Amino acid sequence: MRKLVYYIGVSLDGYIAGPNAEVDFYPVSNQMAAWVNQRFPETVPTHIQKLVGLEGVPNQVFDTLVMGRGTYEAAGASITSPYSHLRQYVVSSKLTADDPTVTVETGDPIELARRLKAEDTGMDIYLCGGGKLAAALLPEIDEIILKSYPVVAGTGVPVFSGHFRPTLFTPTRRESFDNGAQITWLTKA
């Protein structure tokens, strides 16, 4: 069975983005970027892949992406297919997508996750964000790959934004980088 993996960057105080979807405050180093690009090239948006030499690089971990409306809209109005190298699903009851490579799911995100996870073939499913969608999908998240940055945001989009629902995950691996960031793999206990 395929896994639903929440692969996300987070500040010390638990925010995945600033109040206006900013992510440029994360201190990314060349060492960390090279490491991530080698192991998770498909997590780099298509228009950025061209700029950093990843265009045409095969997917390593994910072939499908699920994101919320806020994450999709943060890509900008001129980018209708931010991850054209993946199957893209946007969970939203209000959005319409004008791109045939993007599927808008208006129904229950849990049902979408279960349907995708039950597919016979394919790689894992990349839960790209945001915090409300991650909270809604928490029962279906099999693994979290958490990029922890040594910065306090103060406010913004929380990594999970939902109801009180304690869910135990077990750390299984950790990588550290020269910018003080760490990537931790956590599996559902």
Short mmCIF file of C-alpha atoms in Angstrom, two decimals:
data_model
loop_
_atom_site.label_atom_id
_atom_site.label_comp_id
_atom_site.label_asym_id
_atom_site.label_seq_id
_atom_site.Cartn_x
_atom_site.Cartn_y
_atom_site.Cartn_z
CA MET A 1 0.00 0.00 0.00
CA ARG A 2 1.19 3.51 -0.79
CA LYS A 3 1.91 5.88 2.10
CA LEU A 4 0.60 9.39 2.65
CA VAL A 5 3.66 11.41 3.69
CA TYR A 6 3.49 14.94 5.11
CA TYR A 7 6.77 16.42 3.87
CA ILE A 8 6.98 19.92 5.30
CA GLY A 9 9.28 22.63 6.59
CA VAL A 10 8.56 24.11 10.01
CA SER A 11 9.88 26.87 12.25
CA LEU A 12 10.82 26.34 15.91
CA ASP A 13 7.42 27.66 16.93
CA GLY A 14 5.48 25.32 14.63
CA TYR A 15 4.71 27.41 11.53
CA ILE A 16 5.02 26.16 7.96
CA ALA A 17 4.62 29.63 6.44
CA GLY A 18 4.22 33.22 7.50
CA PRO A 19 0.83 34.98 7.69
CA ASN A 20 1.00 35.81 3.96
CA ALA A 21 2.30 32.37 2.88
CA GLU A 22 5.95 33.49 3.18
CA VAL A 23 8.57 30.75 3.31
CA ASP A 24 11.64 32.81 2.43
CA PHE A 25 12.56 33.27 6.10
CA TYR A 26 13.81 29.68 6.38
CA PRO A 27 17.64 29.60 6.45
CA VAL A 28 18.39 27.15 3.63
CA SER A 29 22.03 26.31 2.91
CA ASN A 30 23.63 25.05 -0.28
CA GLN A 31 24.49 21.80 1.53
CA MET A 32 20.88 21.22 2.58
CA ALA A 33 19.45 22.23 -0.81
CA ALA A 34 21.78 19.82 -2.63
CA TRP A 35 20.91 17.00 -0.22
CA VAL A 36 17.14 17.60 -0.59
CA ASN A 37 17.33 18.04 -4.38
CA GLN A 38 19.14 14.72 -4.74
CA ARG A 39 16.71 12.74 -2.56
CA PHE A 40 13.40 14.58 -3.10
CA PRO A 41 13.67 16.35 -6.49
CA GLU A 42 9.93 16.03 -7.09
CA THR A 43 9.17 18.25 -4.08
CA VAL A 44 10.65 21.21 -5.95
CA PRO A 45 7.97 23.05 -7.99
CA THR A 46 8.27 22.58 -11.75
CA HIS A 47 9.12 26.21 -12.50
CA ILE A 48 11.93 26.09 -9.88
CA GLN A 49 13.24 22.73 -11.14
CA LYS A 50 14.22 24.45 -14.39
CA LEU A 51 16.22 27.06 -12.48
CA VAL A 52 18.18 24.60 -10.30
CA GLY A 53 18.98 21.94 -12.90
CA LEU A 54 16.35 19.39 -11.88
CA GLU A 55 14.23 19.50 -15.04
CA GLY A 56 13.68 15.94 -16.25
CA VAL A 57 15.17 14.36 -13.11
CA PRO A 58 13.10 11.26 -12.22
CA ASN A 59 10.90 11.30 -9.14
CA GLN A 60 12.55 9.49 -6.23
CA VAL A 61 9.83 9.12 -3.58
CA PHE A 62 6.51 10.63 -4.72
CA ASP A 63 4.40 10.49 -7.89
CA THR A 64 1.24 12.09 -6.51
CA LEU A 65 0.67 15.32 -4.58
CA VAL A 66 -2.22 16.47 -2.40
CA MET A 67 -2.45 20.11 -1.35
CA GLY A 68 -4.98 22.55 0.02
CA ARG A 69 -6.34 25.61 -1.78
CA GLY A 70 -4.05 27.99 0.11
CA THR A 71 -0.94 26.07 -0.93
CA TYR A 72 -2.14 25.92 -4.53
CA GLU A 73 -2.95 29.63 -4.63
CA ALA A 74 0.40 30.54 -3.04
CA ALA A 75 2.04 29.33 -6.26
CA GLY A 76 0.64 32.43 -7.95
CA ALA A 77 -2.03 33.11 -10.53
CA SER A 78 0.39 32.65 -13.44
CA ILE A 79 1.26 29.08 -12.37
CA THR A 80 -1.74 26.83 -12.85
CA SER A 81 0.20 23.58 -12.51
CA PRO A 82 2.92 24.08 -9.87
CA TYR A 83 3.95 20.41 -9.81
CA SER A 84 3.28 19.28 -13.38
CA HIS A 85 5.74 16.40 -12.90
CA LEU A 86 3.32 14.85 -10.35
CA ARG A 87 -0.37 13.94 -10.33
CA GLN A 88 -1.83 16.94 -8.52
CA TYR A 89 -4.93 17.01 -6.32
CA VAL A 90 -6.16 20.22 -4.71
CA VAL A 91 -8.69 19.80 -1.92
CA SER A 92 -11.13 22.71 -2.02
CA SER A 93 -14.85 23.36 -2.04
CA LYS A 94 -14.37 26.82 -3.60
CA LEU A 95 -11.62 26.49 -6.21
CA THR A 96 -11.87 25.79 -9.89
CA ALA A 97 -8.68 24.90 -11.74
CA ASP A 98 -8.17 25.89 -15.35
CA ASP A 99 -5.49 23.28 -15.92
CA PRO A 100 -6.19 19.68 -16.99
CA THR A 101 -3.18 18.43 -14.97
CA VAL A 102 -4.77 19.58 -11.70
CA THR A 103 -7.71 17.73 -10.17
CA VAL A 104 -9.85 19.68 -7.69
CA GLU A 105 -11.38 17.42 -5.05
CA THR A 106 -14.47 18.91 -3.43
CA GLY A 107 -15.30 15.88 -1.30
CA ASP A 108 -13.92 14.39 1.89
CA PRO A 109 -10.09 14.54 1.91
CA ILE A 110 -9.98 11.33 3.97
CA GLU A 111 -11.75 9.47 1.16
CA LEU A 112 -9.31 10.93 -1.38
CA ALA A 113 -6.33 9.81 0.70
CA ARG A 114 -7.75 6.31 1.15
CA ARG A 115 -8.49 6.01 -2.56
CA LEU A 116 -4.97 7.10 -3.53
CA LYS A 117 -3.30 4.90 -0.92
CA ALA A 118 -5.27 1.86 -2.13
CA GLU A 119 -3.98 2.13 -5.72
CA ASP A 120 -2.10 -0.99 -6.80
CA THR A 121 0.91 0.79 -8.24
CA GLY A 122 2.77 3.99 -7.72
CA MET A 123 5.08 5.76 -5.37
CA ASP A 124 4.15 7.47 -2.11
CA ILE A 125 1.78 10.44 -1.90
CA TYR A 126 3.21 13.86 -1.02
CA LEU A 127 1.00 15.88 1.33
CA CYS A 128 2.30 19.33 0.48
CA GLY A 129 0.14 21.39 2.81
CA GLY A 130 -1.34 23.26 4.38
CA GLY A 131 -2.01 23.06 8.07
CA LYS A 132 -5.80 22.73 7.88
CA LEU A 133 -5.61 19.94 5.32
CA ALA A 134 -2.88 18.16 7.30
CA ALA A 135 -5.07 18.28 10.42
CA ALA A 136 -8.03 16.89 8.46
CA LEU A 137 -5.85 14.09 7.03
CA LEU A 138 -4.05 13.27 10.29
CA PRO A 139 -5.76 9.84 10.62
CA GLU A 140 -4.40 8.88 7.16
CA ILE A 141 -0.86 10.30 7.48
CA ASP A 142 1.56 7.38 7.63
CA GLU A 143 4.80 9.33 7.87
CA ILE A 144 5.99 12.86 8.48
CA ILE A 145 9.25 14.13 7.01
CA LEU A 146 9.82 17.28 9.02
CA LYS A 147 12.36 19.87 7.93
CA SER A 148 12.95 21.79 11.19
CA TYR A 149 14.59 25.19 10.77
CA PRO A 150 16.28 27.13 13.62
CA VAL A 151 14.07 30.20 13.25
CA VAL A 152 11.06 31.57 15.13
CA ALA A 153 8.30 32.88 12.87
CA GLY A 154 6.08 34.42 15.54
CA THR A 155 2.86 33.79 13.63
CA GLY A 156 1.64 32.25 10.41
CA VAL A 157 0.27 28.95 9.16
CA PRO A 158 0.57 26.20 11.80
CA VAL A 159 1.92 22.79 10.81
CA PHE A 160 -1.43 21.33 11.95
CA SER A 161 -4.47 23.57 12.34
CA GLY A 162 -7.42 21.63 13.66
CA HIS A 163 -8.98 20.00 16.66
CA PHE A 164 -7.14 18.62 19.67
CA ARG A 165 -6.23 15.11 18.53
CA PRO A 166 -3.05 13.69 20.12
CA THR A 167 -1.45 11.30 17.62
CA LEU A 168 1.84 9.59 18.40
CA PHE A 169 4.63 9.40 15.83
CA THR A 170 7.99 7.71 16.36
CA PRO A 171 11.23 9.28 15.06
CA THR A 172 13.09 6.79 12.87
CA ARG A 173 15.89 8.85 11.30
CA ARG A 174 17.44 12.32 11.45
CA GLU A 175 19.83 14.30 9.24
CA SER A 176 21.51 17.56 10.33
CA PHE A 177 22.81 20.35 8.13
CA ASP A 178 25.31 23.21 8.32
CA ASN A 179 22.54 25.82 8.65
CA GLY A 180 21.31 24.26 11.89
CA ALA A 181 18.29 22.65 10.23
CA GLN A 182 17.36 19.02 10.70
CA ILE A 183 15.20 16.63 8.75
CA THR A 184 13.42 14.05 10.88
CA TRP A 185 11.45 11.04 9.65
CA LEU A 186 8.54 10.09 11.90
CA THR A 187 6.22 7.12 11.42
CA LYS A 188 2.82 6.71 12.98
CA ALA A 189 3.17 4.68 16.17
#
